[in-house]
Coordinates of C-alpha atoms (C1' of nucleotides) in Angstrom, one line a residue:
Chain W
X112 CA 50.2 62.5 137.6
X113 CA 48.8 65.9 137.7
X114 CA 47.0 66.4 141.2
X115 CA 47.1 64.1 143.9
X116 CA 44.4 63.4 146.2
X117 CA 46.9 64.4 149.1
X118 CA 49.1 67.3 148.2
X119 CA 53.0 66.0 147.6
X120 CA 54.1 68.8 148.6
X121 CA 54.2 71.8 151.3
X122 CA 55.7 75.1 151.9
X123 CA 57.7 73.3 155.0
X124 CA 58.5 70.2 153.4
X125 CA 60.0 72.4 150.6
X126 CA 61.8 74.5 153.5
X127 CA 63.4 72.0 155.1
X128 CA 64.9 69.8 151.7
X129 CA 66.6 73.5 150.8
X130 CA 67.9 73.6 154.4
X131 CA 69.6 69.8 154.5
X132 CA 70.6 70.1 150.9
X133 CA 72.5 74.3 151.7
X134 CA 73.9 72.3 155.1
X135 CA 75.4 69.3 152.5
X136 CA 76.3 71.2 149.4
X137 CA 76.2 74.8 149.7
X138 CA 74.3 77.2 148.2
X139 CA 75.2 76.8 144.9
X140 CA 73.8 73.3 145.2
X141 CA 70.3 74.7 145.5
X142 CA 68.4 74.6 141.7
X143 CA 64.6 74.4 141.8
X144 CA 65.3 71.0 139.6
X145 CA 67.7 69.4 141.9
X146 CA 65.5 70.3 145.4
X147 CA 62.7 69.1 143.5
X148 CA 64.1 65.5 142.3
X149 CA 65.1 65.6 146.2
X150 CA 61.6 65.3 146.9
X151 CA 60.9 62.8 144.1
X152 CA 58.6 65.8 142.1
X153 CA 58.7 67.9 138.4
X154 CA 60.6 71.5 139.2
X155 CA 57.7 73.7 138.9
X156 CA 56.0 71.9 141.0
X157 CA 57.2 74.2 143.3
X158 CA 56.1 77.0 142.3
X159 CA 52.7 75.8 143.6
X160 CA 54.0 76.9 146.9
X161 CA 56.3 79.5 146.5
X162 CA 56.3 82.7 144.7
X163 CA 60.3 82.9 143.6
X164 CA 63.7 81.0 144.6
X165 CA 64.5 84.0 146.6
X166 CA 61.3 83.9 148.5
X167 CA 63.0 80.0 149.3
X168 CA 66.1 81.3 150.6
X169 CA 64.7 83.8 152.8
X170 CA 62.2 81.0 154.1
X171 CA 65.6 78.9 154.6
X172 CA 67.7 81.7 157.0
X173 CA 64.2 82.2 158.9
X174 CA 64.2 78.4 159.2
X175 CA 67.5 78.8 160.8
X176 CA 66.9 81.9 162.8
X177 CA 64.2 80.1 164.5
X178 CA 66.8 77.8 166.2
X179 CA 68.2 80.8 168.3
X180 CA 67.1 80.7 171.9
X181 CA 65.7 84.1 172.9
X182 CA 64.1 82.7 176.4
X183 CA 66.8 84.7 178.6
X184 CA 65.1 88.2 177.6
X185 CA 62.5 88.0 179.8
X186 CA 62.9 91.3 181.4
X187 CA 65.1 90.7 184.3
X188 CA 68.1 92.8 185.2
X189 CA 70.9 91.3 184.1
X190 CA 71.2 92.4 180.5
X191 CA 74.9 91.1 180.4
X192 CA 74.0 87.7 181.1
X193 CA 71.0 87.3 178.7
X194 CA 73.3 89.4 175.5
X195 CA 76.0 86.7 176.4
X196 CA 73.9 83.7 176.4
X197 CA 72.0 84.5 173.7
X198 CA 75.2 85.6 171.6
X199 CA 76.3 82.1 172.0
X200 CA 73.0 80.2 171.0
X201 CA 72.8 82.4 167.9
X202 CA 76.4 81.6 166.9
X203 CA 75.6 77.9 167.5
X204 CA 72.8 78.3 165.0
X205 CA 74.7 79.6 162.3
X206 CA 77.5 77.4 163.0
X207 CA 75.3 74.5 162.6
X208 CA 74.1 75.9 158.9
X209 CA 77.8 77.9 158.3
X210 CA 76.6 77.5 154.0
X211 CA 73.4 79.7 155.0
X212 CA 75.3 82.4 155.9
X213 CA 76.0 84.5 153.4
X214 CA 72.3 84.7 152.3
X215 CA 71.8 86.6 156.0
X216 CA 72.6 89.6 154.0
X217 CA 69.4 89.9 152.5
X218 CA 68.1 91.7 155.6
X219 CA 65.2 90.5 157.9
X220 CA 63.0 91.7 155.5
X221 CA 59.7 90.0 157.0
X222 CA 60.8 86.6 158.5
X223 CA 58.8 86.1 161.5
X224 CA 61.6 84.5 163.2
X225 CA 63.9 87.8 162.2
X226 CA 61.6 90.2 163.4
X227 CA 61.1 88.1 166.7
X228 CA 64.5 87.7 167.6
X229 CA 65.2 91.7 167.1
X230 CA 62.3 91.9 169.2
X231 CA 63.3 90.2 172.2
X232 CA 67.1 91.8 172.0
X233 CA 65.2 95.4 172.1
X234 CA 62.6 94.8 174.9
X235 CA 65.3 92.7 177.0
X236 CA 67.6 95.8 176.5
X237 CA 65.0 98.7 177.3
X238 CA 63.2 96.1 180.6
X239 CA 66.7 96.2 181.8
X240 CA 67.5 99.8 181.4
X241 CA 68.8 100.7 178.3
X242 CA 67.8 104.0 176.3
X243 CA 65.5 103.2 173.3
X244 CA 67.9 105.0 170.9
X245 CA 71.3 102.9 172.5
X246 CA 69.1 99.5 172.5
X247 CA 69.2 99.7 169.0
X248 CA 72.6 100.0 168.5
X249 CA 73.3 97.6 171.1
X250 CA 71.0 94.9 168.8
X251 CA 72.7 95.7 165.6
X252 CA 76.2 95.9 167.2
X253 CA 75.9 92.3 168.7
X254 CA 74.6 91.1 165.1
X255 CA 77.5 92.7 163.8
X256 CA 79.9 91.2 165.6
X257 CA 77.7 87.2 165.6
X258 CA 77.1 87.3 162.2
X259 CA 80.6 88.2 161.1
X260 CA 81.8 85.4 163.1
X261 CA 80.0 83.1 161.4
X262 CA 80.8 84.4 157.9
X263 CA 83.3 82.0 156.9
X264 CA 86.3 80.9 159.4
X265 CA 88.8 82.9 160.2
X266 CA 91.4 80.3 161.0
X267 CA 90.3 77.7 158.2
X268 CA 90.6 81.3 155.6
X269 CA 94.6 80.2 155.7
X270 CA 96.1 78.1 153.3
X271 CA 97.5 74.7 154.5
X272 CA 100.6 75.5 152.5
X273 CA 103.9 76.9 154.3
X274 CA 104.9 78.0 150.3
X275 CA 102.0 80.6 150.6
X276 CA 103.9 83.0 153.1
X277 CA 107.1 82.7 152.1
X278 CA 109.0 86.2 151.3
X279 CA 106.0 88.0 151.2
X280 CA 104.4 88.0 154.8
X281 CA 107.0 88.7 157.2
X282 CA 104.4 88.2 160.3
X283 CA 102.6 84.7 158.9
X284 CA 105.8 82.6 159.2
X285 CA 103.4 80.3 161.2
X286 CA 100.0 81.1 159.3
X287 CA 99.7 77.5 157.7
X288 CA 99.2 75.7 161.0
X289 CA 96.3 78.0 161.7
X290 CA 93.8 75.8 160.1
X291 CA 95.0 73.0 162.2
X292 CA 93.2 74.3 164.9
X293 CA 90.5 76.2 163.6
X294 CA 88.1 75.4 165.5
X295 CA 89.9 76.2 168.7
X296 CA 91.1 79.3 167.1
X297 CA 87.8 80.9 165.4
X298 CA 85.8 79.4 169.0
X299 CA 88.0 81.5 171.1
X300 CA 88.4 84.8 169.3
X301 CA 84.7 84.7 169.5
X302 CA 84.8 84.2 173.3
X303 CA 87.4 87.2 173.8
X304 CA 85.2 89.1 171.2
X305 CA 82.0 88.8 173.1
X306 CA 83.7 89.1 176.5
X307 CA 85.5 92.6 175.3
X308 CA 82.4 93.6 173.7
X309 CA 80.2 93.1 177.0
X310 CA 83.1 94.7 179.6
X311 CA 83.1 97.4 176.5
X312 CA 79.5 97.9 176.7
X313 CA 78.8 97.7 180.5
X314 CA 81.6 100.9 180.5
X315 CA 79.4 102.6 177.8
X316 CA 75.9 102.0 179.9
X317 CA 77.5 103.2 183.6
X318 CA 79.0 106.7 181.0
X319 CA 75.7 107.0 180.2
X320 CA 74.3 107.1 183.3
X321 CA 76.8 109.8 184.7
X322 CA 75.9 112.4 181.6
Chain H
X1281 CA 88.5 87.9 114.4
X1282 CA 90.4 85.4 116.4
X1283 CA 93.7 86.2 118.2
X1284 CA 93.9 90.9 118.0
X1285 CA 97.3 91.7 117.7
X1286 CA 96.9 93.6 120.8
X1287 CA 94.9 91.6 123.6
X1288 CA 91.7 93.2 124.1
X1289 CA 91.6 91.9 127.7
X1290 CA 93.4 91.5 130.5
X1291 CA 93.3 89.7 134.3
X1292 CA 92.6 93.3 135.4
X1293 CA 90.1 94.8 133.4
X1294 CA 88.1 91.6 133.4
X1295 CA 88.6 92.3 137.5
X1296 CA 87.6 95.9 137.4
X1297 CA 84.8 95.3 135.0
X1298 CA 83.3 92.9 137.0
X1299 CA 83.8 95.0 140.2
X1300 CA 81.9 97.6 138.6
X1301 CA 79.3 95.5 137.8
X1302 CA 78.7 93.6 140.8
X1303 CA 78.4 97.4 142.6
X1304 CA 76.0 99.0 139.9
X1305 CA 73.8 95.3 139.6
X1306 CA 74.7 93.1 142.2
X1307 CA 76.5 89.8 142.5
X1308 CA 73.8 87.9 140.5
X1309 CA 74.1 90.5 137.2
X1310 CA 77.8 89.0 136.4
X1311 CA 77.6 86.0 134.2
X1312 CA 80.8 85.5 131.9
X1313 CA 78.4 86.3 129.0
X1314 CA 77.0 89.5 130.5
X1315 CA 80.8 90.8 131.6
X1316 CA 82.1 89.7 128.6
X1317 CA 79.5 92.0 126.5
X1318 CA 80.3 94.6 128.8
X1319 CA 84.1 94.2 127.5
X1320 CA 82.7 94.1 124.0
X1321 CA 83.8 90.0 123.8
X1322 CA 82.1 87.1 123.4
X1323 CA 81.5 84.9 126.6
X1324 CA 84.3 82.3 126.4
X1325 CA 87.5 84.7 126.3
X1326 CA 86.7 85.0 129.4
X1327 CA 88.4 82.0 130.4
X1328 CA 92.0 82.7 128.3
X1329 CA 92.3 85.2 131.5
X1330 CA 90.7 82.9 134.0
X1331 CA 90.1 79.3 135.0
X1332 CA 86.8 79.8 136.2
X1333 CA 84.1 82.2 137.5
X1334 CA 84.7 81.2 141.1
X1335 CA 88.5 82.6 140.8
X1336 CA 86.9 85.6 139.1
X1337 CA 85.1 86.6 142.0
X1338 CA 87.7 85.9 144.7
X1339 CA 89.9 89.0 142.2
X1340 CA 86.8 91.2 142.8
X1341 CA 87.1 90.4 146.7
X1342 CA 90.9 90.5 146.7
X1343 CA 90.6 94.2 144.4
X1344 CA 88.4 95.7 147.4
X1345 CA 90.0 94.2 150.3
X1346 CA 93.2 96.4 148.3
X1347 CA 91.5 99.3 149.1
X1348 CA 92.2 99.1 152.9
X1349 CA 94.7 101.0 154.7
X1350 CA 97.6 99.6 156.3
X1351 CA 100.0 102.2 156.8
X1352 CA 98.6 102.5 160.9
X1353 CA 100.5 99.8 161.7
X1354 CA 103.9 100.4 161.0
X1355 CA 105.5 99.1 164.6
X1356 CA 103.8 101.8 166.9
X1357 CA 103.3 101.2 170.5
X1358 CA 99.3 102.6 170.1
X1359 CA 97.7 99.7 168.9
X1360 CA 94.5 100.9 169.8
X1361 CA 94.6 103.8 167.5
X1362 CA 95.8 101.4 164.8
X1363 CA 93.3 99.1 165.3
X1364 CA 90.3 102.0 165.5
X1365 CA 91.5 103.7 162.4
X1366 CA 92.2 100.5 160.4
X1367 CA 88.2 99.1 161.6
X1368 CA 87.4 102.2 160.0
X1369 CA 89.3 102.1 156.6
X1370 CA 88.2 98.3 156.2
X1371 CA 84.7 99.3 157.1
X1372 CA 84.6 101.7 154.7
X1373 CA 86.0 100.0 151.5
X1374 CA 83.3 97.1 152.3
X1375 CA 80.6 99.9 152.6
X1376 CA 81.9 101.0 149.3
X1377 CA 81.0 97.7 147.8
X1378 CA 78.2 96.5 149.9
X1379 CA 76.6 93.6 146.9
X1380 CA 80.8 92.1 147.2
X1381 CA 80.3 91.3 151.1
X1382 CA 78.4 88.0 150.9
X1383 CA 81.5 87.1 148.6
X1384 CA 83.9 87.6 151.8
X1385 CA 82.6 84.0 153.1
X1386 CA 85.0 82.3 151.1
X1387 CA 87.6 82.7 153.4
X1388 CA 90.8 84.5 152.4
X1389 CA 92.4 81.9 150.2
X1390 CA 95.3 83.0 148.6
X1391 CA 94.2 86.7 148.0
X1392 CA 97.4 88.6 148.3
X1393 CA 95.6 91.5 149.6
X1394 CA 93.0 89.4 152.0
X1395 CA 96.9 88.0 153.3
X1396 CA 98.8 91.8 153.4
X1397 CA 95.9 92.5 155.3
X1398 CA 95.9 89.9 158.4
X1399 CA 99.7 90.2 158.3
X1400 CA 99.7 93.9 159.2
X1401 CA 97.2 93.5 162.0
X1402 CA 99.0 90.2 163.0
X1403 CA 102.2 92.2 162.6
X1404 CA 101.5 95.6 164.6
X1405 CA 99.1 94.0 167.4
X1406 CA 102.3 91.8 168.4
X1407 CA 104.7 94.6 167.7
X1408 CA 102.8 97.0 170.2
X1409 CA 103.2 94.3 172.9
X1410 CA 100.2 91.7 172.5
X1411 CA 101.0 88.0 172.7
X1412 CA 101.1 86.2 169.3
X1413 CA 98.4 83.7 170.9
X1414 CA 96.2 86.8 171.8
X1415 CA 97.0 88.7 168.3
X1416 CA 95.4 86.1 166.0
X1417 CA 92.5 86.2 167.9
X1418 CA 92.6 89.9 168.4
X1419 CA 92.7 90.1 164.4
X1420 CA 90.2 87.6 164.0
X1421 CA 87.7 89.3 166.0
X1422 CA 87.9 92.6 164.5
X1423 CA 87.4 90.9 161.2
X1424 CA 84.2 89.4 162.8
X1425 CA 82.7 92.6 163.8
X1426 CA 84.1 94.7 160.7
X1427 CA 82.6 92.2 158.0
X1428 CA 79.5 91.5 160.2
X1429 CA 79.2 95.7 160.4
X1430 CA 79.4 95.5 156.1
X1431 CA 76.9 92.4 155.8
X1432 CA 73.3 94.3 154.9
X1433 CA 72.2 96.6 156.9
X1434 CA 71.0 96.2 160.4
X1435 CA 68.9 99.2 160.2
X1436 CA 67.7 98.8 156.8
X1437 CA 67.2 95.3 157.1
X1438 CA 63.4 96.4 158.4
X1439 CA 60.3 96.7 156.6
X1440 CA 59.1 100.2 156.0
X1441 CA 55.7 99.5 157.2
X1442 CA 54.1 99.6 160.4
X1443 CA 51.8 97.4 159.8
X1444 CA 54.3 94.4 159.6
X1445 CA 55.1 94.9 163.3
X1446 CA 51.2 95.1 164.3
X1447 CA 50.4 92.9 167.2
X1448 CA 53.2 90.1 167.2
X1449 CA 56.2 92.5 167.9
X1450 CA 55.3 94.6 171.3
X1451 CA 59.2 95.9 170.9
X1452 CA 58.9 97.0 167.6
X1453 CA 56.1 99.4 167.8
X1454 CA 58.5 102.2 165.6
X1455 CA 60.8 100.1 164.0
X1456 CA 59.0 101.0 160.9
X1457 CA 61.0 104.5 161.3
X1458 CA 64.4 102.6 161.1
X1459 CA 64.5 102.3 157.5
X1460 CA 64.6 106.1 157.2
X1461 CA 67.8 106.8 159.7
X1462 CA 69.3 104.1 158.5
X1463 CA 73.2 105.4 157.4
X1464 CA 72.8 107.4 160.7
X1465 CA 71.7 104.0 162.7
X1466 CA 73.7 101.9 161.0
X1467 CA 77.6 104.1 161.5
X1468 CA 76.2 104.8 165.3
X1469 CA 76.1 101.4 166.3
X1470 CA 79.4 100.5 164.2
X1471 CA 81.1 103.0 166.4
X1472 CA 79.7 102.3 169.5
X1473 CA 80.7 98.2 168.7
X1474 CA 84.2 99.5 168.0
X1475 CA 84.6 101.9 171.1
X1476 CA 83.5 98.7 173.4
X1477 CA 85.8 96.5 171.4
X1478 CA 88.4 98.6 172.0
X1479 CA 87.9 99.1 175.8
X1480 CA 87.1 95.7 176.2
X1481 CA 90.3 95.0 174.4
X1482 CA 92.2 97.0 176.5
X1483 CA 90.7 95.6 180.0
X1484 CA 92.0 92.2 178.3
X1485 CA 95.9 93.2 177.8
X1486 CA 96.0 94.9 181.1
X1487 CA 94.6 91.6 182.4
X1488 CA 96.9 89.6 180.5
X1489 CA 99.7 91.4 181.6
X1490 CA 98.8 91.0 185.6
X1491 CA 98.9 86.9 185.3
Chain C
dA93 C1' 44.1 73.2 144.2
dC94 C1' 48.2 71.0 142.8
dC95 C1' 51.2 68.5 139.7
dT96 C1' 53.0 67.9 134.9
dG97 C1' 55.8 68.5 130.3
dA98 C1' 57.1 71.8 127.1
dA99 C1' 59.0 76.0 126.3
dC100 C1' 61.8 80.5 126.9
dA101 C1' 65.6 83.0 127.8
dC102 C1' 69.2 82.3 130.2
dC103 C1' 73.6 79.9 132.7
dG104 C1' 79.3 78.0 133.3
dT105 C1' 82.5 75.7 130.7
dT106 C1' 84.8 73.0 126.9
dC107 C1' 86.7 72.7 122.6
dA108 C1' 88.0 72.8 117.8
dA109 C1' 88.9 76.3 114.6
dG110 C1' 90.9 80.5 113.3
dT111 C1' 94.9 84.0 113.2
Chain F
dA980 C1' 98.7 83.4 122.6
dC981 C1' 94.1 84.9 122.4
dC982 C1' 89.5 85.3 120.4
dT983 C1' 85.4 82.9 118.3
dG984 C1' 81.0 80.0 117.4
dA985 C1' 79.0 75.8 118.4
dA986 C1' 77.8 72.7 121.8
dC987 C1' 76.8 70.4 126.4
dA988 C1' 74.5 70.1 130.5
dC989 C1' 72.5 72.9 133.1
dC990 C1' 69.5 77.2 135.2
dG991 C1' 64.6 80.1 137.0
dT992 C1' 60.2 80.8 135.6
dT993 C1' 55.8 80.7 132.8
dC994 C1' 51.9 78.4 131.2
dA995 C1' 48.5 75.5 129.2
dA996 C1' 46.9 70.9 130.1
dG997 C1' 45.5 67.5 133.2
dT998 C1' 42.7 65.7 137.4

DNA sequence: ACCTGAACACCGTTCAAGT
DNA sequence: ACCTGAACACCGTTCAAGT
């Protein structure tokens, strides 16, 4: 075929095949061949538009990241309300995409949509009073605690399987019905996470404010 | 040489070898050719000691999460201090093996050591007084922050160079200087998401106990 | 500029053959 | 029981060749 008179092919286009084929086979499922058969081309074909398979997945998370509402940090007071809301639309975004998540450990390196969404946490932070220096950790320490929750259920992490636990786990005589109700069970420990870190951090800002 | 009369491998070494290799190169080094020319074998006795990579690498996750102290919570009304001292243990055998983390998504499976692990907390948490409703969550949410703490850095997730930040980020004006402090950043804002945690947790029980 | 087939140096896994 | 080489169906990436 060699080149077409309109290109096959675009950065995007690429982007959003990787994303829908991570969301319906994982990771794993993602070969340069098989993403480029999804969109009927030769495999380095690709290459025309990207620099490395990495450079892919990174495009893929920013893809995601760029789902997460960040409109509540727009410099009013109430820091607790925006963390809390926003803690919730970026959970909803990974939980949408749960296969993308373990490539979030690459860092932000330079997605836009990283970099924009620490952004907005920081200055929402600082506009409403926060130190510089505690912003910071406040930003990282809500990632900590959103990305871990979407790392993989907690719930759904237990085996179906009564035999599992037996003799061995005094405390888990019930563990096997947990993934039964995972979603009601991982959806809730994120609730009382996010509500104990917020009461936590609203004691921290007022201690600060004594010293 | 066929069958040795002494094995040359074992479930462990294979385990250990590929722990070692995953910390010095990174989870994409180990292939079952590489690792088995580590262990001075060719690729496919691998699989007399395994059924596949997959199971290989939940072994490497099981062999760190073995690493994490449990003795806190041996029945002890101070939960709290349990719970503080085992975030920090788990935290720091994941920070130990940081390239292992994105492994954790898997879910815990049938690790015996991923399993000893949630029963303790599961186990002490209802033993100090908390509901077993409240406990699963309580040890799921931990898990959240703890793993989320271990999955890349926050602070070194940013781009040494100020002139990524130029113009689109009005927040992120010294972010460039993150990259630097970033053990310092990085263990601050871990311990400033555990102390809220842990008051927020303890605003929850007292709250739990009124109804 | 953008797509292609061929090629290189790899993968995970199976299996018959050896002791 | 445990290790081997050969083989199968894959990988990511490069590159010269085509338009």
């Amino acid at each position: 075929m060699a080149r077409p008179s309109r290109p096959l092919l675009s950065r995007e286009r690429i982007v959003a095949a990787a994303l829908a084929l991570v969301d319906a086979e994982g990771l794993d499922a993602v070969s340069t061949r098989r993403l480029a058969a999804e969109l009927g081309v030769a495999g380095p074909s690709l290459y025309n538009h990207l620099a490395t398979k990495d450079e892919l997945l990174d495009a893929v998370v920013d893809a995601v990241l760029g789902e997460v509402d960040l409109s509540m940090f727009t410099g009013g007071p109430d820091w607790r309300g925006a963390l809390e809301s926003w803690a919730r639309s970026y959970r909803a975004a990974l939980a949408a995409h749960p296969r993308v998540v373990p490539a979030l450990s690459q860092g932000m390196g330079r997605r836009p949509n990283a970099l924009r969404l620490a952004d907005a946490v920081f200055g929402g932070l600082v506009a409403a009073g926060w130190p510089r220096r505690e912003a910071t950790r406040v930003g990282a320490l809500m990632r900590y605690f959103i990305t871990g929750s979407s790392l993989g259920s907690f719930a759904g992490g237990f085996p179906d399987d009564a035999a599992v636990y037996q003799g061995d786990y005094p405390n888990l005589g019930e563990a096997h019905l947990l993934a039964a109700r995972q979603r009601e069970i991982d959806e809730s420990a994120f609730e009382a996470g996010l509500t104990a870190l917020l009461d936590g951090l609203e004691l921290r800002l007022a201690s600060l404010r004594i010293r």
